[in-house]
mmCIF file of C-alpha atoms and ligand atoms in Angstrom:
data_model
loop_
_atom_site.group_PDB
_atom_site.id
_atom_site.type_symbol
_atom_site.label_atom_id
_atom_site.label_comp_id
_atom_site.label_asym_id
_atom_site.label_seq_id
_atom_site.Cartn_x
_atom_site.Cartn_y
_atom_site.Cartn_z
ATOM 1 C CA MET A 277 62.772 73.396 109.815
ATOM 2 C CA ILE A 278 66.037 71.921 111.106
ATOM 3 C CA HIS A 279 67.720 69.515 108.730
ATOM 4 C CA ASN A 280 68.261 65.988 109.987
ATOM 5 C CA PHE A 281 71.249 64.438 108.360
ATOM 6 C CA ALA A 282 73.908 61.829 108.928
ATOM 7 C CA MET A 283 77.501 62.997 109.237
ATOM 8 C CA ASP A 284 78.510 61.733 105.806
ATOM 9 C CA GLY A 285 80.622 64.656 104.476
ATOM 10 C CA LYS A 286 78.042 67.224 105.528
ATOM 11 C CA PRO A 287 78.561 69.949 108.133
ATOM 12 C CA THR A 288 79.765 68.383 111.367
ATOM 13 C CA LEU A 289 78.520 69.487 114.793
ATOM 14 C CA LYS A 290 81.908 71.138 115.353
ATOM 15 C CA GLU A 291 81.705 73.050 112.068
ATOM 16 C CA LEU A 292 78.188 74.269 112.821
ATOM 17 C CA ALA A 293 79.289 75.274 116.312
ATOM 18 C CA ALA A 294 82.168 77.277 114.786
ATOM 19 C CA MET A 295 79.824 78.923 112.285
ATOM 20 C CA THR A 296 77.164 79.862 114.816
ATOM 21 C CA GLY A 297 79.132 80.429 118.008
ATOM 22 C CA PHE A 298 76.941 77.922 119.876
ATOM 23 C CA SER A 299 78.448 74.970 121.749
ATOM 24 C CA VAL A 300 78.557 71.549 120.130
ATOM 25 C CA SER A 301 76.034 70.306 122.711
ATOM 26 C CA THR A 302 73.612 73.123 121.845
ATOM 27 C CA VAL A 303 73.920 72.316 118.146
ATOM 28 C CA SER A 304 73.383 68.626 118.885
ATOM 29 C CA ARG A 305 70.240 69.347 120.926
ATOM 30 C CA ALA A 306 68.896 71.639 118.203
ATOM 31 C CA LEU A 307 69.460 69.011 115.514
ATOM 32 C CA SER A 308 67.741 66.342 117.575
ATOM 33 C CA ASN A 309 64.797 68.750 117.804
ATOM 34 C CA ALA A 310 65.026 68.802 121.552
ATOM 35 C CA GLU A 311 62.304 71.118 122.734
ATOM 36 C CA LYS A 312 64.498 72.997 125.169
ATOM 37 C CA VAL A 313 66.465 74.879 122.420
ATOM 38 C CA LYS A 314 65.263 78.427 121.632
ATOM 39 C CA TYR A 315 63.646 78.978 118.223
ATOM 40 C CA SER A 316 66.175 81.706 117.388
ATOM 41 C CA THR A 317 68.974 79.235 118.086
ATOM 42 C CA LYS A 318 67.414 76.648 115.805
ATOM 43 C CA LYS A 319 66.910 79.306 113.103
ATOM 44 C CA ARG A 320 70.551 80.360 113.281
ATOM 45 C CA ILE A 321 71.720 76.767 113.008
ATOM 46 C CA ASP A 322 69.340 76.139 110.139
ATOM 47 C CA SER A 323 70.696 79.127 108.209
ATOM 48 C CA ALA A 324 74.241 77.978 108.975
ATOM 49 C CA ILE A 325 73.430 74.678 107.295
ATOM 50 C CA ASP A 326 72.084 76.539 104.272
ATOM 51 C CA GLU A 327 75.247 78.621 104.175
ATOM 52 C CA TYR A 328 77.343 75.497 104.310
ATOM 53 C CA TYR A 329 75.551 73.982 101.339
ATOM 54 C CA GLY A 330 75.592 77.348 99.618
ATOM 55 C CA ARG A 331 79.351 77.410 99.891
ATOM 56 C CA LYS A 332 79.701 73.761 98.960
ATOM 57 C CA ASN A 333 77.674 74.328 95.788
ATOM 58 C CA ARG A 334 79.441 77.575 94.796
ATOM 59 C CA THR A 335 81.142 76.844 91.494
ATOM 60 C CA LEU A 336 84.860 77.498 91.670
ATOM 61 C CA SER A 337 84.866 80.577 89.472
ATOM 62 C CA GLY A 338 88.547 81.358 90.046
ATOM 63 C CA ILE A 339 87.584 85.018 90.527
ATOM 64 C CA ILE A 340 88.020 87.272 93.547
ATOM 65 C CA GLY A 341 86.534 90.733 93.833
ATOM 66 C CA LEU A 342 88.160 93.943 95.115
ATOM 67 C CA ILE A 343 86.133 96.983 96.182
ATOM 68 C CA VAL A 344 87.986 100.292 96.741
ATOM 69 C CA PRO A 345 86.612 103.770 97.581
ATOM 70 C CA ASP A 346 88.651 105.952 95.208
ATOM 71 C CA LEU A 347 90.469 104.637 92.152
ATOM 72 C CA ALA A 348 91.832 108.138 91.449
ATOM 73 C CA ASN A 349 93.880 107.915 94.656
ATOM 74 C CA GLN A 350 97.254 106.313 93.864
ATOM 75 C CA PHE A 351 97.269 104.529 97.208
ATOM 76 C CA PHE A 352 94.620 101.985 96.204
ATOM 77 C CA PRO A 353 96.140 100.843 92.872
ATOM 78 C CA LEU A 354 99.419 100.426 94.807
ATOM 79 C CA MET A 355 97.679 97.992 97.182
ATOM 80 C CA LEU A 356 96.248 96.292 94.106
ATOM 81 C CA THR A 357 99.816 95.382 93.088
ATOM 82 C CA GLY A 358 100.199 93.272 96.215
ATOM 83 C CA ILE A 359 96.770 91.704 95.800
ATOM 84 C CA ASP A 360 97.410 90.786 92.182
ATOM 85 C CA ASN A 361 100.871 89.372 93.054
ATOM 86 C CA VAL A 362 99.268 86.699 95.219
ATOM 87 C CA ALA A 363 96.017 86.205 93.304
ATOM 88 C CA SER A 364 97.692 85.518 89.971
ATOM 89 C CA ILE A 365 100.265 83.014 91.326
ATOM 90 C CA SER A 366 97.343 81.255 93.004
ATOM 91 C CA GLY A 367 95.436 81.036 89.713
ATOM 92 C CA TYR A 368 92.820 83.674 90.542
ATOM 93 C CA THR A 369 91.577 86.527 88.381
ATOM 94 C CA LEU A 370 90.786 89.855 90.037
ATOM 95 C CA ILE A 371 87.773 91.998 89.268
ATOM 96 C CA LEU A 372 87.943 95.537 90.621
ATOM 97 C CA SER A 373 85.107 97.949 91.460
ATOM 98 C CA ASN A 374 85.211 101.548 92.617
ATOM 99 C CA SER A 375 82.597 102.404 95.261
ATOM 100 C CA ASP A 376 83.350 106.174 95.254
ATOM 101 C CA GLY A 377 83.069 105.812 99.021
ATOM 102 C CA SER A 378 79.283 105.455 98.615
ATOM 103 C CA PRO A 379 77.552 102.838 100.799
ATOM 104 C CA GLU A 380 74.812 102.510 98.145
ATOM 105 C CA LYS A 381 77.379 101.776 95.472
ATOM 106 C CA GLU A 382 79.175 99.362 97.802
ATOM 107 C CA ASP A 383 75.947 97.350 98.056
ATOM 108 C CA LYS A 384 75.504 97.405 94.285
ATOM 109 C CA VAL A 385 78.981 96.166 93.420
ATOM 110 C CA LEU A 386 79.093 93.619 96.263
ATOM 111 C CA ASN A 387 75.767 92.194 95.161
ATOM 112 C CA LYS A 388 76.920 91.994 91.542
ATOM 113 C CA MET A 389 80.134 90.246 92.576
ATOM 114 C CA ILE A 390 78.122 87.641 94.488
ATOM 115 C CA ASP A 391 75.790 87.245 91.496
ATOM 116 C CA ILE A 392 78.660 86.499 89.134
ATOM 117 C CA GLY A 393 80.029 83.982 91.625
ATOM 118 C CA VAL A 394 83.255 85.451 92.988
ATOM 119 C CA GLU A 395 84.846 83.069 95.475
ATOM 120 C CA GLY A 396 85.760 85.889 97.854
ATOM 121 C CA VAL A 397 85.960 89.685 98.231
ATOM 122 C CA ILE A 398 88.636 92.080 99.489
ATOM 123 C CA PHE A 399 86.815 95.169 100.692
ATOM 124 C CA VAL A 400 88.128 98.670 101.524
ATOM 125 C CA SER A 401 85.124 100.032 103.381
ATOM 126 C CA SER A 402 83.739 103.550 102.978
ATOM 127 C CA GLY A 403 83.499 103.612 106.777
ATOM 128 C CA ASN A 404 80.315 102.257 108.304
ATOM 129 C CA ALA A 405 79.145 98.998 106.702
ATOM 130 C CA THR A 406 75.628 98.864 105.281
ATOM 131 C CA ASP A 407 73.071 96.306 106.481
ATOM 132 C CA PHE A 408 73.606 94.355 103.276
ATOM 133 C CA THR A 409 77.361 94.115 103.859
ATOM 134 C CA ARG A 410 76.704 93.017 107.445
ATOM 135 C CA GLN A 411 74.343 90.301 106.205
ATOM 136 C CA VAL A 412 76.876 89.070 103.673
ATOM 137 C CA VAL A 413 79.537 88.873 106.386
ATOM 138 C CA SER A 414 77.322 87.208 109.004
ATOM 139 C CA SER A 415 75.801 84.730 106.542
ATOM 140 C CA GLY A 416 79.215 83.744 105.214
ATOM 141 C CA ILE A 417 77.706 83.394 101.745
ATOM 142 C CA VAL A 418 81.053 84.598 100.411
ATOM 143 C CA PRO A 419 84.301 85.137 102.375
ATOM 144 C CA VAL A 420 85.191 88.820 102.861
ATOM 145 C CA VAL A 421 88.506 90.262 104.062
ATOM 146 C CA PHE A 422 88.455 93.950 104.979
ATOM 147 C CA LEU A 423 91.512 96.016 104.144
ATOM 148 C CA ASP A 424 92.851 99.399 105.296
ATOM 149 C CA ARG A 425 89.609 100.994 106.592
ATOM 150 C CA HIS A 426 87.522 99.228 109.254
ATOM 151 C CA PRO A 427 83.813 98.698 108.415
ATOM 152 C CA CYS A 428 82.636 98.832 112.061
ATOM 153 C CA ILE A 429 81.709 95.122 112.070
ATOM 154 C CA ASP A 430 83.013 92.788 114.807
ATOM 155 C CA GLY A 431 84.600 89.388 114.202
ATOM 156 C CA ILE A 432 86.025 89.999 110.750
ATOM 157 C CA ASP A 433 89.296 89.477 108.902
ATOM 158 C CA PHE A 434 90.975 92.891 108.850
ATOM 159 C CA ILE A 435 94.364 94.010 107.503
ATOM 160 C CA THR A 436 95.536 97.558 108.189
ATOM 161 C CA THR A 437 98.538 99.554 109.415
ATOM 162 C CA GLY A 438 99.313 101.422 112.614
ATOM 163 C CA ASN A 439 97.525 104.649 111.738
ATOM 164 C CA TYR A 440 97.602 106.036 115.293
ATOM 165 C CA GLU A 441 101.304 105.274 115.710
ATOM 166 C CA GLY A 442 102.153 106.516 112.226
ATOM 167 C CA MET A 443 100.688 109.975 112.718
ATOM 168 C CA TYR A 444 102.003 110.069 116.306
ATOM 169 C CA GLN A 445 105.505 109.630 114.853
ATOM 170 C CA ALA A 446 104.859 112.308 112.238
ATOM 171 C CA ALA A 447 103.911 114.819 114.940
ATOM 172 C CA ARG A 448 106.848 113.734 117.118
ATOM 173 C CA TYR A 449 109.207 114.391 114.203
ATOM 174 C CA LEU A 450 107.847 117.926 113.720
ATOM 175 C CA LEU A 451 108.131 118.551 117.473
ATOM 176 C CA THR A 452 111.798 117.506 117.409
ATOM 177 C CA LEU A 453 112.222 120.156 114.704
ATOM 178 C CA LYS A 454 110.958 122.653 117.334
ATOM 179 C CA HIS A 455 107.582 123.217 115.655
ATOM 180 C CA ARG A 456 104.995 124.308 118.171
ATOM 181 C CA ARG A 457 102.242 125.596 115.892
ATOM 182 C CA ILE A 458 101.246 122.635 113.701
ATOM 183 C CA LEU A 459 98.163 122.456 111.499
ATOM 184 C CA TYR A 460 96.550 119.019 111.074
ATOM 185 C CA LEU A 461 95.075 118.401 107.588
ATOM 186 C CA GLY A 462 92.569 115.567 107.952
ATOM 187 C CA GLY A 463 91.150 113.045 105.495
ATOM 188 C CA LYS A 464 87.610 111.742 105.041
ATOM 189 C CA PRO A 465 85.805 112.121 108.387
ATOM 190 C CA GLY A 466 84.438 108.858 109.794
ATOM 191 C CA THR A 467 86.968 106.565 108.168
ATOM 192 C CA SER A 468 88.936 104.512 110.691
ATOM 193 C CA THR A 469 92.233 105.596 109.136
ATOM 194 C CA GLU A 470 91.402 109.279 109.551
ATOM 195 C CA ASN A 471 90.024 108.837 113.076
ATOM 196 C CA GLU A 472 93.124 106.966 114.251
ATOM 197 C CA ARG A 473 95.571 109.402 112.633
ATOM 198 C CA LEU A 474 93.898 112.404 114.229
ATOM 199 C CA SER A 475 94.025 110.646 117.606
ATOM 200 C CA GLY A 476 97.733 109.887 117.165
ATOM 201 C CA PHE A 477 98.414 113.502 116.241
ATOM 202 C CA LYS A 478 96.518 114.809 119.265
ATOM 203 C CA ALA A 479 98.294 112.373 121.595
ATOM 204 C CA ALA A 480 101.746 113.545 120.501
ATOM 205 C CA MET A 481 100.783 117.212 120.802
ATOM 206 C CA GLU A 482 99.202 116.760 124.223
ATOM 207 C CA GLU A 483 102.321 114.944 125.451
ATOM 208 C CA ALA A 484 104.260 118.092 124.458
ATOM 209 C CA ALA A 485 101.788 120.255 126.421
ATOM 210 C CA LEU A 486 100.453 121.650 123.140
ATOM 211 C CA PRO A 487 96.774 120.630 123.221
ATOM 212 C CA VAL A 488 95.167 120.685 119.764
ATOM 213 C CA GLU A 489 92.338 123.187 119.394
ATOM 214 C CA GLU A 490 89.480 122.839 116.892
ATOM 215 C CA ARG A 491 90.983 125.666 114.827
ATOM 216 C CA ASP A 492 94.184 123.593 114.374
ATOM 217 C CA VAL A 493 92.342 120.773 112.546
ATOM 218 C CA LEU A 494 91.273 121.220 108.907
ATOM 219 C CA CYS A 495 88.851 118.673 107.416
ATOM 220 C CA ALA A 496 89.480 117.560 103.830
ATOM 221 C CA ASP A 497 88.771 114.248 102.125
ATOM 222 C CA PHE A 498 92.142 112.643 101.226
ATOM 223 C CA SER A 499 92.141 114.326 97.780
ATOM 224 C CA PHE A 500 94.792 116.709 96.348
ATOM 225 C CA GLN A 501 92.152 119.258 95.334
ATOM 226 C CA LYS A 502 90.435 119.457 98.716
ATOM 227 C CA GLY A 503 93.782 119.603 100.506
ATOM 228 C CA TYR A 504 94.751 122.513 98.249
ATOM 229 C CA GLU A 505 91.425 124.337 98.678
ATOM 230 C CA VAL A 506 91.218 124.231 102.481
ATOM 231 C CA VAL A 507 94.802 125.448 102.903
ATOM 232 C CA ARG A 508 94.358 128.092 100.185
ATOM 233 C CA ASP A 509 91.237 129.394 101.978
ATOM 234 C CA LEU A 510 93.081 129.482 105.299
ATOM 235 C CA LEU A 511 95.941 131.411 103.684
ATOM 236 C CA CYS A 512 93.474 133.928 102.218
ATOM 237 C CA GLY A 513 92.237 134.737 105.702
ATOM 238 C CA ASN A 514 94.710 136.117 108.242
ATOM 239 C CA ARG A 515 94.650 133.015 110.425
ATOM 240 C CA PHE A 516 97.672 131.193 109.065
ATOM 241 C CA GLU A 517 100.139 131.316 111.910
ATOM 242 C CA TYR A 518 101.516 127.770 111.551
ATOM 243 C CA THR A 519 105.097 126.692 110.913
ATOM 244 C CA ALA A 520 104.187 123.121 109.916
ATOM 245 C CA ILE A 521 101.385 121.051 108.382
ATOM 246 C CA ALA A 522 100.802 117.355 109.188
ATOM 247 C CA ALA A 523 98.602 115.885 106.447
ATOM 248 C CA ALA A 524 96.749 112.576 106.782
ATOM 249 C CA ASN A 525 97.850 111.547 103.292
ATOM 250 C CA ASP A 526 100.302 112.574 100.574
ATOM 251 C CA ASN A 527 97.657 113.842 98.133
ATOM 252 C CA MET A 528 96.503 116.476 100.603
ATOM 253 C CA ALA A 529 100.093 117.307 101.614
ATOM 254 C CA LEU A 530 100.924 118.001 97.956
ATOM 255 C CA GLY A 531 97.758 120.076 97.601
ATOM 256 C CA ALA A 532 98.798 122.098 100.643
ATOM 257 C CA ILE A 533 102.248 122.699 99.151
ATOM 258 C CA LYS A 534 100.615 124.020 95.977
ATOM 259 C CA ALA A 535 98.561 126.489 98.053
ATOM 260 C CA LEU A 536 101.650 127.595 100.019
ATOM 261 C CA GLN A 537 103.710 128.094 96.869
ATOM 262 C CA GLU A 538 100.929 130.185 95.283
ATOM 263 C CA LYS A 539 101.382 132.559 98.238
ATOM 264 C CA ARG A 540 105.161 132.525 97.771
ATOM 265 C CA ILE A 541 105.580 130.665 101.068
ATOM 266 C CA SER A 542 108.635 128.434 100.816
ATOM 267 C CA VAL A 543 108.606 124.787 101.906
ATOM 268 C CA PRO A 544 110.344 123.896 104.198
ATOM 269 C CA ASP A 545 112.107 127.197 105.056
ATOM 270 C CA GLN A 546 108.908 128.952 106.147
ATOM 271 C CA VAL A 547 106.479 126.027 106.512
ATOM 272 C CA SER A 548 107.303 122.333 106.898
ATOM 273 C CA VAL A 549 104.918 119.730 105.438
ATOM 274 C CA ILE A 550 104.730 116.001 106.208
ATOM 275 C CA GLY A 551 102.434 113.558 104.380
ATOM 276 C CA TYR A 552 101.228 109.971 104.803
ATOM 277 C CA ASP A 553 101.257 106.909 102.473
ATOM 278 C CA ASP A 554 104.480 107.411 100.443
ATOM 279 C CA ILE A 555 102.875 107.297 96.990
ATOM 280 C CA PRO A 556 105.279 107.791 94.051
ATOM 281 C CA GLY A 557 104.300 111.476 93.902
ATOM 282 C CA ALA A 558 105.794 111.926 97.377
ATOM 283 C CA GLU A 559 109.221 110.769 96.278
ATOM 284 C CA PHE A 560 109.031 112.849 93.108
ATOM 285 C CA SER A 561 108.158 115.954 95.161
ATOM 286 C CA GLY A 562 110.710 115.347 97.931
ATOM 287 C CA LEU A 563 107.888 115.010 100.472
ATOM 288 C CA THR A 564 108.781 113.671 103.905
ATOM 289 C CA THR A 565 106.069 111.185 104.747
ATOM 290 C CA ILE A 566 104.879 108.155 106.682
ATOM 291 C CA LYS A 567 105.239 105.078 104.509
ATOM 292 C CA GLN A 568 102.423 102.532 104.538
ATOM 293 C CA PRO A 569 103.480 99.031 103.363
ATOM 294 C CA PHE A 570 100.696 99.056 100.752
ATOM 295 C CA VAL A 571 102.005 96.132 98.676
ATOM 296 C CA GLU A 572 102.348 93.961 101.805
ATOM 297 C CA MET A 573 98.876 95.040 102.927
ATOM 298 C CA GLY A 574 97.487 93.759 99.649
ATOM 299 C CA ARG A 575 99.466 90.519 99.806
ATOM 300 C CA ARG A 576 98.405 89.730 103.398
ATOM 301 C CA ALA A 577 94.744 90.418 102.655
ATOM 302 C CA THR A 578 94.845 88.095 99.658
ATOM 303 C CA TYR A 579 96.600 85.302 101.537
ATOM 304 C CA GLN A 580 93.940 85.518 104.260
ATOM 305 C CA LEU A 581 91.127 85.492 101.721
ATOM 306 C CA LEU A 582 92.488 82.481 99.828
ATOM 307 C CA ALA A 583 92.966 80.603 103.109
ATOM 308 C CA THR A 584 89.344 81.353 104.073
ATOM 309 C CA ILE A 585 88.068 80.251 100.657
ATOM 310 C CA LYS A 586 89.889 76.958 101.243
ATOM 311 C CA ASP A 587 88.650 76.565 104.816
ATOM 312 C CA PRO A 588 85.767 78.853 105.884
ATOM 313 C CA PHE A 589 86.281 77.868 109.513
ATOM 314 C CA ILE A 590 89.794 79.192 110.054
ATOM 315 C CA PRO A 591 89.911 81.828 112.820
ATOM 316 C CA LYS A 592 89.347 85.457 111.856
ATOM 317 C CA GLN A 593 92.341 87.728 112.354
ATOM 318 C CA THR A 594 93.300 91.382 112.565
ATOM 319 C CA VAL A 595 96.742 92.260 111.220
ATOM 320 C CA ILE A 596 98.246 95.698 111.914
ATOM 321 C CA LEU A 597 101.393 96.287 109.858
ATOM 322 C CA PRO A 598 104.003 98.887 110.939
ATOM 323 C CA THR A 599 104.635 102.162 109.135
ATOM 324 C CA THR A 600 107.988 103.940 108.723
ATOM 325 C CA VAL A 601 109.033 107.596 108.497
ATOM 326 C CA VAL A 602 110.617 108.459 105.119
ATOM 327 C CA PHE A 603 112.803 111.562 105.504
ATOM 328 C CA ARG A 604 113.077 113.770 102.429
ATOM 329 C CA ASN A 605 113.283 117.557 102.241
ATOM 330 C CA SER A 606 109.874 119.053 103.002
ATOM 331 C CA CYS A 607 110.559 119.512 106.728
ATOM 332 C CA ALA A 608 113.088 121.741 108.507
ATOM 333 C CA ILE A 609 113.667 123.431 111.860
ATOM 334 C CA ALA A 610 110.724 125.668 112.758
ATOM 335 C CA SER A 611 111.080 129.084 111.115
ATOM 336 C CA ASP A 612 110.192 130.814 114.419
ATOM 337 C CA TYR A 613 112.702 128.844 116.511
ATOM 338 C CA THR A 614 115.322 131.102 118.011
ATOM 339 C CA GLY A 615 117.356 128.413 119.816
HETATM 340 O O1 RIB B 534 95.269 108.120 100.588
HETATM 341 C C1 RIB B 534 94.096 107.482 100.968
HETATM 342 C C2 RIB B 534 94.121 107.154 102.407
HETATM 343 O O2 RIB B 534 92.933 106.504 102.719
HETATM 344 C C3 RIB B 534 95.282 106.231 102.723
HETATM 345 O O3 RIB B 534 96.081 106.807 103.718
HETATM 346 C C4 RIB B 534 94.645 104.939 103.136
HETATM 347 O O4 RIB B 534 95.078 104.500 104.414
HETATM 348 C C5 RIB B 534 93.162 105.182 103.079
HETATM 349 O O5 RIB B 534 92.526 104.999 104.295
#
């Protein structure tokens, strides 16, 4: 049933058009019960009205939720700093949940956050959004801003960094150091950050007429332990003929260095290693890396969420922040370069 209502502080035709993507005239015809509007159109407009009232009646809890995939990874608490900076000066309290990168757990924590009445959610996706997450986003029952990893949903608010460009620059730097045999150490397959970094790495290598073969790409999962294990196993075989390793995050880069040092392989004299993120452990270890502006990422996501809480009809936006190369001492001229 389509609501009939006067325009006294209730959703206007323009607001409903913005919420549904239909034109104002289509919304007007649907509301006047004109026969020539499709049932599905009327249904969508009807649910938009329910959403509107749902939002209007949501008590102002003063709470925003944050869902991250791996609390043990220093990168995510570092983004939390930026989020909390903005949330606390704006009078909001943060509640944080760890999804362990599990879509099932994402649904559970997102549902609980809605139940307790959060006013909005900042969401680092495990990769491919579940149907429930898609419904929450399309219904607008609570504003969601996605951060860092893309959930494969169109028309969302999304804050990330230039993952392709960042890893492209990392490979370019190793190539300027005359490395020709570079091993790529990849993070969690299927995440947008991993996919884009691998593409950037391949692009730089192909530009240097050094096409990347399957054997040159190791799959890990962004953790120190997995990064260590896959490089250790490669070193145990007799296939390690690389002079450099480009890792898709610092945790794995540091794990790789542990494996190399166990085999008495010196970094960077024999093998150069570059990481990605610039977590505190990178500076402590002298790791050359690609710095992600994680505090700014968190701040921008929170500003966007608070703006959407205030006005659910502001345009959605994608923000891609730049990365920078941080030069330390884990990279040197290729050990097989003879000038
Ligand atoms: O270290 C974890 C990685 O996964 C980071 O590079 C971040 O971008 C996330 O996608």
